């Protein structure tokens, strides 16, 4: 049997410099130190990066997805980084480590996680996307474009290996249920679901003809898991490209026209998703707008060759400009919808408690009308 490689991207926010802006260099170094120790033991290779205040551990190995050793390693890296964050009194030190200790899998414990296992192709281009100030549903629209929209992905028309389309695994975030829909046949049903960013998140995409894994998103809803809001689910995603998958440029094209995503400022606002370089992933205007970076790698027997910082390209300058224009426009709405998220989607907030406190002061409008009328009559008499 051909040997399978696993690519695991596990992320967490364990402290910001300053506020929620970026992860301190020393936190990245603490993580690198832990991962470096694991190379040749359990890891083949790794790359540590950040997007805003989130640290992203990109790891390759042969242990498969949901592996306890790999998840434990990531947890250990984040714990070490948390120690540094506490020493430096960084903001929100240990924010995403919700559990006291590691119990086998980071899922449900705070960090986000996207993993895929496959037989490495003769040439294996992959793109790792890391975001800040948004949530996993930010990938719904671009994944649709990449794998189902021929106006974005010319290969859907020109490459016979893609003509059978793709299958989308969609999660119901609240019910913890999943459905699989196939494009192009079920395009409209798929859009009926994933156009609703309140409830549905794309988790995985497979190529229909052979079920080969094509994309995966970290779709854990941290705020729902914790019961009360503690951190945000700033997501990561992995997409495989070329040779029977969309080309690298087709994958990136889905980010050339920015779209609105939830998660800006206190996780309470809609804002544009701005594609940026690693260097520019430092969201500071109104804690945003939301950022996405795209790191391109070639795998070579599991070694991560790269990264190529793909959104650094000047051809994304216009997308950035457009995102900033969209930001100016929607910021004018302040605390009004549609800038403000619906209550159920709001994260860092005590709005539910504030509304609860006003509950007793609401009076029945009919009763008020009656009292008014009585008063008027009394005045007349
Ligand atoms: P090359 O001919 O440079 O390999 O490019 C093919 C391709 O996929 C371009 O989108
Ligand atoms: P993070 O989830 O990135 O920590 O940001 C919190 C936030 O919403 C800051 O405005
Ligand atoms: Mg933070
Ligand atoms: Mg963050």
Coordinates of C-alpha atoms and ligand atoms in Angstrom, one line a residue:
X1 CA 0.0 0.0 0.0
X2 CA 1.2 3.5 -0.8
X3 CA 2.3 5.5 2.2
X4 CA -0.1 8.1 3.5
X5 CA 0.9 11.5 4.7
X6 CA -1.1 13.6 7.2
X7 CA -1.1 17.3 7.1
X8 CA -2.3 18.8 10.4
X9 CA -2.9 22.5 11.0
X10 CA -3.7 23.2 14.6
X11 CA -4.2 26.8 15.8
X12 CA -4.8 28.7 19.0
X13 CA -4.7 32.3 20.4
X14 CA -2.7 32.2 23.6
X15 CA -2.1 35.9 24.0
X16 CA -1.9 39.1 22.1
X17 CA 0.5 42.1 21.7
X18 CA -1.2 44.4 22.3
X19 CA -4.8 43.5 22.9
X20 CA -5.9 41.1 20.2
X21 CA -3.5 42.4 17.5
X22 CA -0.7 39.9 17.0
X23 CA 0.9 36.9 18.7
X24 CA 4.3 37.9 20.1
X25 CA 7.4 36.4 18.3
X26 CA 8.5 34.7 21.5
X27 CA 5.3 32.7 21.5
X28 CA 6.1 31.4 18.0
X29 CA 9.6 30.6 19.2
X30 CA 8.2 28.7 22.2
X31 CA 6.0 26.6 19.8
X32 CA 8.9 26.1 17.3
X33 CA 11.1 24.8 20.2
X34 CA 8.5 22.1 21.1
X35 CA 7.8 21.1 17.5
X36 CA 11.5 21.0 16.6
X37 CA 12.0 18.4 19.4
X38 CA 9.4 16.2 17.8
X39 CA 10.9 16.1 14.2
X40 CA 12.0 12.6 13.3
X41 CA 10.2 11.3 16.4
X42 CA 6.6 11.9 15.3
X43 CA 6.8 14.8 12.9
X44 CA 8.2 14.8 9.4
X45 CA 8.2 18.6 9.2
X46 CA 6.6 21.7 10.5
X47 CA 6.1 25.4 10.0
X48 CA 4.9 27.9 12.6
X49 CA 3.2 31.1 11.6
X50 CA 0.7 33.6 12.9
X51 CA -2.3 35.4 11.6
X52 CA -3.1 38.3 13.9
X53 CA -3.2 36.9 17.5
X54 CA -3.6 33.3 16.3
X55 CA -0.6 30.9 16.2
X56 CA -0.9 28.3 13.4
X57 CA 1.1 25.1 13.7
X58 CA 1.5 23.4 10.2
X59 CA 2.7 19.9 10.7
X60 CA 3.3 16.8 8.5
X61 CA 3.5 13.2 9.8
X62 CA 2.4 9.6 9.2
X63 CA 0.1 9.1 12.2
X64 CA -3.3 10.0 10.6
X65 CA -5.9 12.5 11.6
X66 CA -7.1 12.9 15.2
X67 CA -3.9 11.4 16.5
X68 CA -3.4 11.7 20.2
X69 CA 0.4 12.2 19.9
X70 CA 0.1 15.0 17.4
X71 CA -2.8 16.7 19.2
X72 CA -0.8 16.4 22.5
X73 CA 2.2 17.9 20.8
X74 CA 0.2 20.9 19.6
X75 CA -1.3 21.3 23.1
X76 CA 2.1 21.2 24.7
X77 CA 3.4 23.9 22.3
X78 CA 0.4 26.1 23.1
X79 CA 0.9 25.4 26.8
X80 CA 4.6 26.5 26.6
X81 CA 3.6 29.6 24.6
X82 CA 1.0 30.3 27.3
X83 CA 3.7 30.3 30.0
X84 CA 5.6 32.9 28.0
X85 CA 2.4 34.9 27.4
X86 CA 1.7 34.9 31.1
X87 CA 5.3 36.0 31.9
X88 CA 5.0 38.9 29.5
X89 CA 1.4 39.6 30.7
X90 CA 0.2 39.5 27.1
X91 CA -3.5 40.1 26.5
X92 CA -5.7 37.1 26.9
X93 CA -2.9 34.7 27.9
X94 CA -4.1 31.2 27.3
X95 CA -7.3 32.4 25.8
X96 CA -8.1 29.4 23.7
X97 CA -6.9 26.6 26.1
X98 CA -10.2 25.9 27.7
X99 CA -9.4 22.7 29.5
X100 CA -7.0 22.3 32.4
X101 CA -5.1 19.5 30.9
X102 CA -4.9 17.5 27.6
X103 CA -7.2 14.5 27.3
X104 CA -6.5 13.0 23.9
X105 CA -7.7 15.4 21.2
X106 CA -7.7 19.2 21.0
X107 CA -11.2 19.2 19.5
X108 CA -13.6 20.5 22.2
X109 CA -10.7 21.9 24.2
X110 CA -10.3 25.2 22.5
X111 CA -7.8 25.1 19.6
X112 CA -9.0 24.8 16.0
X113 CA -7.9 22.0 13.8
X114 CA -7.9 21.1 10.1
X115 CA -6.3 17.8 9.0
X116 CA -6.2 15.7 5.9
X117 CA -4.6 12.4 5.1
X118 CA -3.6 11.4 1.5
X119 CA -1.1 9.6 -0.7
X120 CA 1.3 12.3 -1.8
X121 CA 1.0 12.9 -5.6
X122 CA 4.1 13.0 -7.8
X123 CA 3.8 16.8 -7.2
X124 CA 1.6 17.9 -4.3
X125 CA 0.9 21.7 -4.2
X126 CA -1.1 22.6 -1.1
X127 CA -2.3 25.9 0.3
X128 CA -2.8 26.6 4.0
X129 CA -5.2 29.5 4.8
X130 CA -5.1 31.1 8.2
X131 CA -7.5 33.7 9.4
X132 CA -8.0 36.1 12.2
X133 CA -11.1 38.0 13.4
X134 CA -13.6 35.7 11.7
X135 CA -15.1 32.3 12.0
X136 CA -15.1 29.0 10.0
X137 CA -18.1 30.1 7.8
X138 CA -15.8 32.7 6.2
X139 CA -14.7 29.8 4.0
X140 CA -18.2 28.9 2.8
X141 CA -18.3 31.3 -0.1
X142 CA -14.7 30.9 -1.3
X143 CA -14.9 27.1 -1.2
X144 CA -18.1 27.2 -3.2
X145 CA -16.3 29.4 -5.8
X146 CA -13.2 27.2 -5.9
X147 CA -14.9 23.8 -6.3
X148 CA -18.3 24.6 -7.9
X149 CA -18.2 27.9 -9.8
X150 CA -16.9 27.6 -13.4
X151 CA -16.6 31.4 -13.6
X152 CA -14.0 31.2 -10.8
X153 CA -12.4 27.8 -11.6
X154 CA -11.9 27.4 -15.4
X155 CA -10.7 23.8 -14.7
X156 CA -14.3 22.7 -13.9
X157 CA -14.9 23.2 -17.6
X158 CA -11.5 22.4 -19.1
X159 CA -10.2 19.5 -17.0
X160 CA -12.0 16.2 -17.5
X161 CA -10.8 14.9 -14.1
X162 CA -13.0 17.5 -12.5
X163 CA -16.1 17.1 -14.7
X164 CA -17.9 14.9 -12.1
X165 CA -17.7 17.8 -9.7
X166 CA -17.1 17.8 -5.9
X167 CA -18.8 16.7 -2.7
X168 CA -19.3 19.2 0.1
X169 CA -19.6 18.0 3.8
X170 CA -21.7 20.7 5.5
X171 CA -22.0 21.0 9.3
X172 CA -25.0 22.2 11.1
X173 CA -23.1 24.2 13.8
X174 CA -25.9 24.1 16.4
X175 CA -27.2 20.6 16.0
X176 CA -23.8 18.9 15.5
X177 CA -25.1 17.1 12.4
X178 CA -23.6 16.8 8.9
X179 CA -24.9 16.5 5.4
X180 CA -23.0 15.8 2.1
X181 CA -24.1 17.5 -1.1
X182 CA -22.7 17.0 -4.6
X183 CA -22.1 19.7 -7.2
X184 CA -23.1 20.4 -9.9
X185 CA -26.3 18.4 -9.4
X186 CA -27.1 19.8 -5.9
X187 CA -25.7 23.2 -6.4
X188 CA -28.9 25.1 -5.4
X189 CA -29.5 23.0 -2.3
X190 CA -25.9 23.5 -1.3
X191 CA -26.2 27.2 -1.7
X192 CA -29.5 27.2 0.2
X193 CA -27.6 25.8 3.2
X194 CA -24.1 27.4 3.1
X195 CA -25.4 30.9 2.2
X196 CA -26.6 30.9 5.8
X197 CA -23.5 31.8 7.8
X198 CA -25.4 31.6 11.1
X199 CA -26.0 27.9 10.9
X200 CA -24.0 26.0 8.3
X201 CA -20.2 25.6 7.8
X202 CA -18.4 23.7 5.0
X203 CA -16.2 21.2 6.8
X204 CA -14.7 19.2 3.9
X205 CA -14.6 18.9 0.1
X206 CA -13.9 15.7 -1.8
X207 CA -13.4 15.2 -5.5
X208 CA -16.5 13.3 -6.6
X209 CA -15.0 10.8 -9.1
X210 CA -12.7 9.2 -6.6
X211 CA -13.6 10.7 -3.2
X212 CA -10.0 12.2 -3.0
X213 CA -9.8 14.8 -0.2
X214 CA -9.6 18.3 -1.7
X215 CA -10.2 20.7 1.2
X216 CA -10.8 20.8 4.9
X217 CA -11.7 23.6 7.3
X218 CA -11.4 23.9 11.1
X219 CA -15.1 24.1 11.9
X220 CA -15.1 23.8 15.7
X221 CA -17.3 26.5 17.2
X222 CA -15.3 27.5 20.2
X223 CA -17.9 29.9 21.6
X224 CA -20.6 27.3 21.5
X225 CA -18.4 24.6 23.0
X226 CA -17.5 26.7 25.9
X227 CA -21.1 27.5 26.7
X228 CA -20.2 31.0 27.3
X229 CA -18.0 33.0 25.0
X230 CA -14.3 32.9 25.8
X231 CA -12.5 33.0 22.5
X232 CA -13.1 33.2 18.8
X233 CA -12.9 30.5 16.2
X234 CA -10.5 32.2 13.9
X235 CA -10.3 29.4 11.3
X236 CA -7.7 27.6 9.2
X237 CA -8.2 25.6 6.0
X238 CA -6.1 23.4 3.8
X239 CA -6.7 23.2 0.0
X240 CA -4.9 20.8 -2.4
X241 CA -4.2 22.2 -5.9
X242 CA -3.4 21.3 -9.5
X243 CA -3.4 17.9 -11.3
X244 CA -7.1 17.1 -11.1
X245 CA -7.8 19.8 -8.5
X246 CA -8.3 23.5 -9.1
X247 CA -5.1 25.3 -10.0
X248 CA -3.3 27.4 -7.4
X249 CA -4.5 30.5 -9.1
X250 CA -8.1 29.3 -9.2
X251 CA -8.0 28.6 -5.5
X252 CA -6.6 32.1 -4.8
X253 CA -9.0 33.8 -7.3
X254 CA -11.9 33.1 -4.9
X255 CA -10.3 35.8 -2.6
X256 CA -9.8 38.4 -5.2
X257 CA -13.2 39.9 -4.6
X258 CA -13.6 40.4 -0.9
X259 CA -16.7 39.2 0.8
X260 CA -18.3 40.1 4.2
X261 CA -17.6 37.7 7.1
X262 CA -18.7 37.6 10.7
X263 CA -16.2 38.2 13.5
X264 CA -14.9 41.8 13.4
X265 CA -14.5 43.8 16.7
X266 CA -15.5 41.7 19.8
X267 CA -16.8 39.0 17.4
X268 CA -19.9 41.2 17.0
X269 CA -19.7 42.7 13.5
X270 CA -19.7 41.9 9.8
X271 CA -16.7 43.1 7.9
X272 CA -14.7 42.3 4.7
X273 CA -12.2 39.5 4.6
X274 CA -8.9 41.1 3.5
X275 CA -6.3 38.8 1.8
X276 CA -2.8 39.8 3.1
X277 CA 0.8 38.7 3.4
X278 CA 2.1 37.1 6.6
X279 CA 3.7 40.4 7.4
X280 CA 0.5 42.3 7.0
X281 CA -1.6 40.0 9.1
X282 CA -1.8 42.4 12.0
X283 CA -5.4 43.5 12.3
X284 CA -5.5 46.8 14.2
X285 CA -8.3 49.0 12.8
X286 CA -11.3 48.4 15.0
X287 CA -9.4 45.1 15.7
X288 CA -9.6 44.2 12.0
X289 CA -10.8 44.0 9.4
X290 CA -10.6 40.2 9.3
X291 CA -7.5 38.8 7.6
X292 CA -6.7 35.7 5.6
X293 CA -3.2 34.6 4.7
X294 CA -2.4 31.9 2.1
X295 CA 0.8 29.9 2.4
X296 CA 1.7 27.7 -0.6
X297 CA 3.8 24.6 0.0
X298 CA 5.0 21.7 -2.2
X299 CA 5.2 18.5 -0.3
X300 CA 8.3 16.4 -0.8
X301 CA 7.9 13.0 1.0
X302 CA 6.1 15.0 3.7
X303 CA 8.7 17.8 3.9
X304 CA 7.1 21.2 3.6
X305 CA 8.9 23.0 0.8
X306 CA 8.1 26.7 1.1
X307 CA 6.2 28.7 2.1
X308 CA 5.3 30.9 -0.8
X309 CA 3.4 33.8 0.7
X310 CA 0.8 33.9 -2.0
X311 CA -1.3 37.0 -1.1
X312 CA 1.9 39.0 -1.0
X313 CA 1.5 39.3 -4.7
X314 CA 0.7 42.8 -5.9
X315 CA -2.3 41.4 -7.9
X316 CA -4.1 41.3 -4.6
X317 CA -3.6 45.0 -3.9
X318 CA -6.9 45.9 -5.4
X319 CA -8.7 43.3 -3.3
X320 CA -7.1 44.9 -0.3
X321 CA -8.2 48.4 -1.5
X322 CA -11.7 47.1 -2.1
X323 CA -11.8 45.5 1.4
X324 CA -10.8 48.8 3.0
X325 CA -13.5 50.6 1.0
X326 CA -16.1 48.1 2.2
X327 CA -14.7 48.5 5.7
X328 CA -15.2 52.3 5.6
X329 CA -18.7 51.9 4.3
X330 CA -20.0 49.4 6.8
X331 CA -18.2 51.0 9.8
X332 CA -20.5 54.0 9.4
X333 CA -23.3 51.8 10.6
X334 CA -21.7 51.6 14.1
X335 CA -23.8 49.4 16.4
X336 CA -26.6 49.1 13.9
X337 CA -27.3 46.0 11.7
X338 CA -26.2 45.0 9.2
X339 CA -22.7 46.0 10.5
X340 CA -23.7 44.4 13.9
X341 CA -24.2 40.7 13.9
X342 CA -27.5 39.1 14.9
X343 CA -27.6 38.3 18.7
X344 CA -27.0 34.6 18.3
X345 CA -23.8 35.2 16.3
X346 CA -22.3 37.8 18.7
X347 CA -19.3 36.6 20.6
X348 CA -17.4 38.8 23.1
X349 CA -20.5 40.5 24.4
X350 CA -22.9 40.9 27.3
X351 CA -25.7 42.1 25.1
X352 CA -27.9 39.2 26.1
X353 CA -27.5 40.2 29.8
X354 CA -28.1 43.9 28.9
X355 CA -31.3 42.9 27.1
X356 CA -32.3 40.6 30.0
X357 CA -32.0 43.6 32.3
X358 CA -34.4 45.6 30.2
X359 CA -37.0 42.8 30.0
X360 CA -39.1 43.9 33.0
X361 CA -39.3 47.4 31.7
X362 CA -41.2 46.4 28.6
X363 CA -44.9 47.0 28.9
X364 CA -47.8 45.7 26.8
X365 CA -48.5 48.3 24.1
X366 CA -52.3 47.7 24.4
X367 CA -52.1 48.4 28.1
X368 CA -50.2 51.6 27.5
X369 CA -52.7 52.7 24.9
X370 CA -55.6 52.1 27.4
X371 CA -53.9 54.1 30.1
X372 CA -53.2 56.9 27.7
X373 CA -56.9 56.9 26.7
X374 CA -58.0 57.0 30.3
X375 CA -55.6 59.8 31.0
X376 CA -56.9 61.8 28.0
X377 CA -60.5 61.3 29.1
X378 CA -59.6 62.3 32.7
X379 CA -58.0 65.5 31.3
X380 CA -61.2 66.3 29.3
X381 CA -63.5 65.8 32.2
Ligands
LIG1 P1 1.9 25.7 -16.3 O1 1.7 25.5 -17.8 O2 2.7 26.9 -16.0 O3 2.1 24.5 -15.5 O4 0.4 26.2 -15.8 C1 -0.7 25.5 -15.9 C2 -1.8 26.0 -15.0 O5 -2.4 25.4 -14.3 C3 -2.0 27.5 -15.1 O6 -3.2 27.9 -14.4
LIG2 P1 -9.6 37.2 18.9 O1 -10.8 36.2 18.8 O2 -8.8 37.2 17.7 O3 -8.9 37.0 20.1 O4 -10.3 38.6 18.9 C1 -11.2 39.0 19.8 C2 -11.9 40.2 19.3 O5 -13.0 40.1 18.8 C3 -11.2 41.5 19.4 O6 -12.1 42.6 19.0
LIG3 MG1 -7.2 37.3 21.1
LIG4 MG1 -7.7 35.8 16.9

